[in-house]
Coordinates of C-alpha atoms and ligand atoms in Angstrom, one line a residue:
M29 CA -20.6 -9.5 -8.5
M30 CA -18.7 -10.6 -11.5
R31 CA -15.9 -13.0 -11.1
I32 CA -12.4 -11.9 -12.0
I33 CA -12.0 -15.0 -14.2
D34 CA -14.7 -13.8 -16.6
E35 CA -12.5 -11.0 -17.9
L36 CA -9.6 -13.4 -18.4
R37 CA -11.2 -16.2 -20.4
D38 CA -9.2 -15.9 -23.6
A39 CA -5.9 -14.7 -22.1
G40 CA -2.9 -16.9 -22.8
S41 CA -0.6 -14.7 -20.7
I42 CA -1.4 -12.5 -17.7
A43 CA 0.8 -10.0 -15.8
I44 CA -0.1 -8.8 -12.3
S45 CA 1.4 -5.8 -10.6
G46 CA 1.0 -3.1 -8.0
H47 CA 2.7 0.1 -6.9
N48 CA 6.3 1.0 -6.2
R49 CA 7.4 0.6 -2.5
P50 CA 4.8 -2.1 -2.2
D51 CA 3.0 -2.2 1.2
G52 CA 1.2 -5.1 2.8
D53 CA -2.0 -4.6 0.9
C54 CA -0.1 -4.4 -2.4
V55 CA 2.1 -7.5 -1.7
G56 CA -0.8 -9.5 -0.3
S57 CA -3.1 -8.6 -3.2
V58 CA -0.6 -9.4 -5.9
M59 CA 0.4 -12.7 -4.3
G60 CA -3.2 -13.7 -3.4
L61 CA -4.3 -13.1 -7.0
Y62 CA -1.1 -14.7 -8.4
L63 CA -1.7 -17.9 -6.4
Y64 CA -5.4 -17.9 -7.3
L65 CA -4.9 -17.5 -11.0
K66 CA -2.1 -20.1 -11.1
K67 CA -4.5 -22.6 -9.7
E68 CA -7.6 -21.5 -11.7
L69 CA -5.9 -21.1 -15.1
P70 CA -3.3 -23.9 -15.5
G71 CA -1.4 -23.6 -18.7
V72 CA -1.7 -19.9 -18.8
L73 CA 1.5 -17.8 -18.4
I74 CA 1.1 -15.8 -15.2
D75 CA 3.7 -13.4 -14.0
A76 CA 3.7 -11.1 -11.0
Y77 CA 5.9 -8.0 -11.1
L78 CA 6.8 -5.9 -8.1
E79 CA 9.7 -4.0 -6.6
R80 CA 11.4 -6.5 -4.2
P81 CA 9.0 -6.9 -1.2
A82 CA 10.3 -6.4 2.3
D83 CA 11.7 -9.4 4.0
I84 CA 8.7 -9.7 6.4
F85 CA 6.6 -10.9 3.4
G86 CA 8.9 -13.9 3.0
C87 CA 6.2 -15.8 4.9
I88 CA 3.9 -15.7 1.8
D89 CA 4.1 -18.9 -0.3
H90 CA 5.9 -18.6 -3.6
I91 CA 6.9 -14.9 -3.0
E92 CA 10.3 -15.6 -4.5
E93 CA 8.5 -16.0 -7.9
I94 CA 7.8 -12.3 -8.0
K95 CA 9.8 -10.7 -10.8
S96 CA 11.5 -7.5 -9.8
D97 CA 13.3 -7.1 -13.1
F98 CA 11.0 -5.2 -15.3
N99 CA 13.2 -5.6 -18.4
T100 CA 11.0 -7.7 -20.7
D101 CA 9.7 -7.7 -24.2
Q102 CA 6.7 -9.8 -23.3
V103 CA 3.4 -8.4 -24.5
Y104 CA 0.8 -9.9 -22.1
D105 CA -2.8 -10.5 -23.2
A106 CA -4.0 -9.1 -19.9
F107 CA -2.4 -6.9 -17.2
I108 CA -4.1 -6.6 -13.8
A109 CA -3.1 -3.5 -11.9
L110 CA -3.8 -3.8 -8.2
D111 CA -3.9 -1.0 -5.6
T112 CA -2.5 1.6 -8.1
V113 CA -2.6 4.1 -10.9
P114 CA -0.2 3.6 -13.9
D115 CA 2.2 6.4 -12.9
R116 CA 2.8 4.7 -9.5
M117 CA 3.8 1.4 -11.1
G118 CA 7.4 2.2 -11.5
G119 CA 9.1 -0.2 -14.0
A120 CA 5.9 -2.2 -14.5
E121 CA 4.2 0.8 -16.2
E122 CA 5.7 -0.1 -19.6
I123 CA 4.5 -3.6 -19.3
Y124 CA 1.1 -2.3 -18.5
L125 CA 1.1 0.1 -21.5
R126 CA 2.0 -2.7 -23.9
A127 CA -0.6 -5.2 -22.6
R128 CA -3.6 -6.0 -24.8
K129 CA -6.2 -5.7 -22.0
K130 CA -5.7 -3.5 -19.0
I131 CA -7.6 -4.3 -15.8
N132 CA -7.7 -1.9 -12.8
I133 CA -8.7 -3.1 -9.4
D134 CA -8.3 -0.6 -6.5
H135 CA -9.8 1.0 -3.4
H136 CA -8.1 4.4 -3.5
I137 CA -10.5 7.3 -3.7
S138 CA -7.9 9.1 -5.8
N139 CA -7.9 6.4 -8.6
P140 CA -9.9 7.9 -11.4
G141 CA -10.2 4.6 -13.2
H142 CA -7.9 3.5 -16.0
G143 CA -7.5 0.8 -18.6
D144 CA -10.2 -1.3 -20.4
F145 CA -11.9 -2.6 -17.3
S146 CA -12.0 -0.8 -14.0
I147 CA -13.3 -1.6 -10.5
V148 CA -12.6 1.0 -7.9
E149 CA -14.4 0.8 -4.6
P150 CA -13.2 3.4 -2.2
E151 CA -15.4 2.1 0.7
R152 CA -13.3 -1.2 0.7
S153 CA -10.8 -1.5 3.4
S154 CA -8.1 -2.8 1.1
T155 CA -7.6 -4.0 -2.4
A156 CA -7.2 -7.5 -0.8
E157 CA -10.8 -7.3 0.5
L158 CA -12.1 -6.3 -2.9
L159 CA -10.2 -9.1 -4.5
Y160 CA -11.7 -11.6 -2.1
E161 CA -15.1 -10.5 -3.4
L162 CA -14.1 -11.1 -7.0
M163 CA -12.8 -14.6 -6.2
N164 CA -14.8 -17.8 -6.1
P165 CA -14.7 -18.7 -2.3
E166 CA -14.6 -22.4 -3.1
K167 CA -11.4 -21.9 -5.0
I168 CA -9.6 -20.2 -2.2
D169 CA -7.0 -22.3 -0.3
G170 CA -5.0 -21.7 2.8
E171 CA -2.1 -20.0 1.0
I172 CA -4.3 -17.6 -0.9
A173 CA -6.2 -16.9 2.3
R174 CA -3.0 -15.9 4.1
A175 CA -1.9 -13.5 1.4
I176 CA -5.4 -11.9 1.3
Y177 CA -5.5 -11.7 5.1
I178 CA -2.1 -10.0 5.2
G179 CA -3.4 -7.3 2.8
I180 CA -6.5 -6.7 4.9
I181 CA -4.6 -6.6 8.2
H182 CA -2.0 -4.1 6.9
D183 CA -4.4 -1.6 5.4
T184 CA -6.8 -1.7 8.4
G185 CA -4.0 -1.5 11.1
V186 CA -5.1 -4.9 12.2
L187 CA -8.9 -4.3 11.8
R188 CA -8.9 -1.1 13.8
Y189 CA -9.0 1.8 11.4
S190 CA -12.3 3.3 10.4
N191 CA -12.1 1.6 6.9
T192 CA -12.9 -1.7 8.7
S193 CA -16.6 -2.6 7.9
P194 CA -18.8 -5.4 9.1
R195 CA -18.0 -7.1 5.7
T196 CA -14.2 -6.7 6.3
L197 CA -14.6 -8.6 9.6
Q198 CA -16.8 -11.3 8.0
I199 CA -14.1 -11.8 5.3
A200 CA -11.4 -11.9 8.0
A201 CA -13.5 -14.5 9.8
E202 CA -13.8 -16.7 6.6
L203 CA -10.0 -16.4 6.1
I204 CA -8.9 -17.5 9.6
K205 CA -11.1 -20.6 9.2
F206 CA -8.3 -21.9 7.1
G207 CA -6.4 -22.4 10.3
F208 CA -3.2 -20.5 9.8
D209 CA -1.5 -18.9 12.7
F210 CA -2.9 -15.4 12.3
S211 CA -1.6 -14.2 15.6
Q212 CA 2.0 -14.9 14.6
L213 CA 1.4 -13.5 11.1
I214 CA 0.2 -10.2 12.5
E215 CA 3.1 -10.1 15.0
E216 CA 5.7 -10.9 12.4
T217 CA 4.5 -8.8 9.5
F218 CA 2.9 -5.8 11.3
F219 CA 4.2 -5.2 14.8
E220 CA 7.7 -6.6 14.9
R221 CA 10.6 -4.2 14.0
T222 CA 14.3 -4.6 13.6
Y223 CA 16.4 -2.8 16.1
R224 CA 17.4 -0.2 13.5
Q225 CA 13.8 0.4 12.5
T226 CA 13.1 1.0 16.2
Q227 CA 16.0 3.4 16.5
I228 CA 15.1 5.6 13.6
M229 CA 11.5 5.7 14.7
G230 CA 12.7 6.9 18.1
R231 CA 14.8 9.5 16.4
A232 CA 11.9 10.7 14.2
V233 CA 9.6 10.9 17.2
L234 CA 12.3 12.8 19.3
E235 CA 12.8 15.4 16.6
S236 CA 9.2 15.9 15.6
M237 CA 7.6 19.3 15.9
L238 CA 4.0 20.4 16.7
L239 CA 2.6 23.0 14.3
L240 CA -0.9 24.6 13.8
D241 CA -1.5 24.9 17.6
G242 CA -0.6 21.3 18.2
R243 CA -3.1 20.0 15.7
C244 CA -0.4 19.0 13.2
I245 CA 2.8 17.0 13.9
V246 CA 5.7 16.8 11.5
S247 CA 8.9 14.9 11.4
V248 CA 11.6 14.7 8.7
V249 CA 14.3 12.0 8.2
S250 CA 17.2 13.0 6.0
R251 CA 19.3 10.7 3.8
R252 CA 22.2 11.2 6.2
M253 CA 20.1 9.9 9.1
M254 CA 19.0 6.9 7.0
E255 CA 22.6 6.1 6.2
F256 CA 23.6 6.5 9.9
Y257 CA 21.0 4.0 11.0
R258 CA 21.5 1.9 7.8
V259 CA 17.9 1.9 6.9
T260 CA 15.9 2.1 3.6
S261 CA 12.5 3.7 2.8
Q262 CA 10.9 0.3 3.7
D263 CA 12.2 0.6 7.2
L264 CA 10.2 3.8 7.9
D265 CA 6.7 2.3 7.8
G266 CA 4.7 2.9 11.0
I267 CA 6.5 6.1 12.0
V268 CA 3.7 8.3 10.7
N269 CA 1.0 6.3 12.6
Q270 CA 3.0 6.6 15.7
L271 CA 3.0 10.4 15.3
L272 CA -0.7 10.5 14.8
S273 CA -1.3 8.8 18.1
V274 CA -0.3 12.0 20.0
R275 CA -3.3 13.4 21.8
G276 CA -4.7 16.6 20.2
V277 CA -3.1 15.9 16.9
D278 CA -5.5 15.8 13.9
C279 CA -2.9 15.4 11.2
A280 CA 0.6 13.8 11.0
L281 CA 3.2 14.4 8.3
F282 CA 6.2 12.3 7.9
M283 CA 8.8 13.0 5.3
H284 CA 11.9 11.3 4.2
E285 CA 14.5 12.4 1.8
T286 CA 14.5 10.4 -1.4
G287 CA 16.8 12.5 -3.6
T288 CA 18.3 16.0 -3.7
Q289 CA 15.6 18.3 -2.5
E290 CA 13.1 15.5 -3.0
Y291 CA 10.9 14.1 -0.2
K292 CA 8.4 11.3 0.0
V293 CA 5.6 12.5 2.2
S294 CA 3.3 10.3 4.2
M295 CA 0.2 11.8 5.8
R296 CA -2.3 10.5 8.3
S297 CA -5.4 12.1 9.8
N298 CA -8.1 11.2 12.3
G299 CA -10.8 12.2 9.8
R300 CA -10.9 16.0 10.6
V301 CA -8.5 16.6 7.7
D302 CA -8.9 15.0 4.2
V303 CA -5.3 14.2 3.5
A304 CA -6.1 12.6 0.1
A305 CA -7.2 16.1 -1.0
V306 CA -3.9 17.5 0.2
A307 CA -1.8 14.8 -1.5
V308 CA -3.7 15.1 -4.8
R309 CA -2.8 18.8 -5.0
F310 CA 0.9 17.7 -5.0
G311 CA 0.4 14.9 -7.5
G312 CA -0.1 12.1 -5.0
G313 CA -3.1 10.3 -3.7
G314 CA -4.6 8.0 -1.2
H315 CA -7.5 7.9 1.2
V316 CA -9.1 10.5 3.5
R317 CA -7.1 9.3 6.5
A318 CA -4.0 8.1 4.8
A319 CA -2.3 9.5 1.8
G320 CA 1.1 10.4 0.3
C321 CA 2.9 12.3 -2.4
T322 CA 6.5 13.1 -3.5
M323 CA 7.5 16.8 -3.2
N324 CA 10.5 18.8 -4.4
G325 CA 12.2 21.7 -2.6
T326 CA 13.6 22.2 0.9
Y327 CA 11.7 20.3 3.6
R328 CA 10.8 23.6 5.1
D329 CA 9.1 24.8 1.9
C330 CA 7.3 21.4 1.6
I331 CA 6.0 21.7 5.2
T332 CA 4.9 25.3 4.6
N333 CA 3.0 24.3 1.5
L334 CA 1.4 21.3 3.1
C335 CA 0.4 23.1 6.3
E336 CA -1.2 25.9 4.3
L337 CA -3.7 23.4 2.8
I338 CA -4.2 21.6 6.2
E339 CA -4.8 24.9 8.0
E340 CA -7.4 25.9 5.4
Q341 CA -9.3 22.6 6.1
L342 CA -9.0 23.0 9.9
R343 CA -10.3 26.6 9.6
D344 CA -13.3 25.5 7.5
E345 CA -14.1 22.6 9.8
Ligands
LIG30 P1 1.9 5.6 2.8 O1 2.0 6.9 3.6 O2 1.7 4.5 3.7 O3 3.0 5.5 1.9 O4 0.6 5.8 1.9 C1 -0.7 6.1 2.4 C2 -1.7 5.9 1.4 O5 -1.5 6.8 0.3 C3 -1.7 4.5 0.7 O6 -3.0 4.1 0.4 C4 -0.9 4.8 -0.5 O7 -1.3 3.9 -1.5 C5 -1.2 6.2 -0.9 N1 -0.1 6.9 -1.5 C6 1.1 7.2 -0.9 N2 1.9 7.8 -1.7 C7 1.3 8.0 -2.9 C8 1.6 8.7 -4.1 O8 2.7 9.2 -4.3 N3 0.6 8.6 -5.1 C9 -0.6 8.1 -4.9 N4 -1.5 8.1 -5.9 N5 -0.9 7.5 -3.7 C10 0.0 7.5 -2.7
LIG31 MN1 -4.3 -0.5 -0.3

């Protein structure tokens, strides 16, 4: 496989970015590549742009160097988009559009390819795993390894979702050879929750409803509820997975209000429903078993529209 460096030979300035509301794979990939290129290309300007990552990612070396202010006139020679399509980049999209060379590295099945150079491998567990393959293993150090490991851990639910391949496990094995405390890393970045996060999860579970003969579970969190528990969107990660673990459920929908009659929808499936196909119909994307989109209207209308497509799939099954 080609090495990522080959595409960057003549670049004097490089920007790296991912998607808005960055998750573990997005943050781990951006930081892994950032640390790698800083080391590999001394003297080159390298900037990483992302919405402010959640505090749990504070354990990644140099994370404070991420730029969350997208107001810049800089025209970069190369822009590397990780784990995303342009319209999900938020404020970084303009920086991407201005860049001289656009590179797209992703594992979302819904990414149609974009920019001047595109690598999309949907069979990869995570963008972090794909990045590892594009790096020279001899140039990877402990800090880069930790960032990549976090990406893989988060997108595979700690190496347990079906996107985990033998290769994923081999790479994880190579990474933990660096000797970092992976157990603590998993606990702190993946399982641990603040008390408020735990409370709102409890509330969302309590108020969930079963639809489609118990094969679909739905829960909605309003802005008022989020204010009451003093949580932000980032505090809601993990709720949709919790809903999917109910026996008999093939598909879980979790929605939270992001604006007036606007909802961010997270979908999970056990494989019987292709939630990426559902998300794409509403302008979103993702993977067969995990996808999302933003919808407008009352939450009841959103649920009705989503369930119609899910029911169609369950009927055709
Ligand atoms: P989550 O529910 O955890 O936010 O996202 C699940 C999966 O769907 C992730 O792989 C995420 O990247 C993708 N995804 C979530 N929301 C969107 C969206 O609005 N657009 C696209 N293209 N992908 C999304
Ligand atoms: Mn990902």
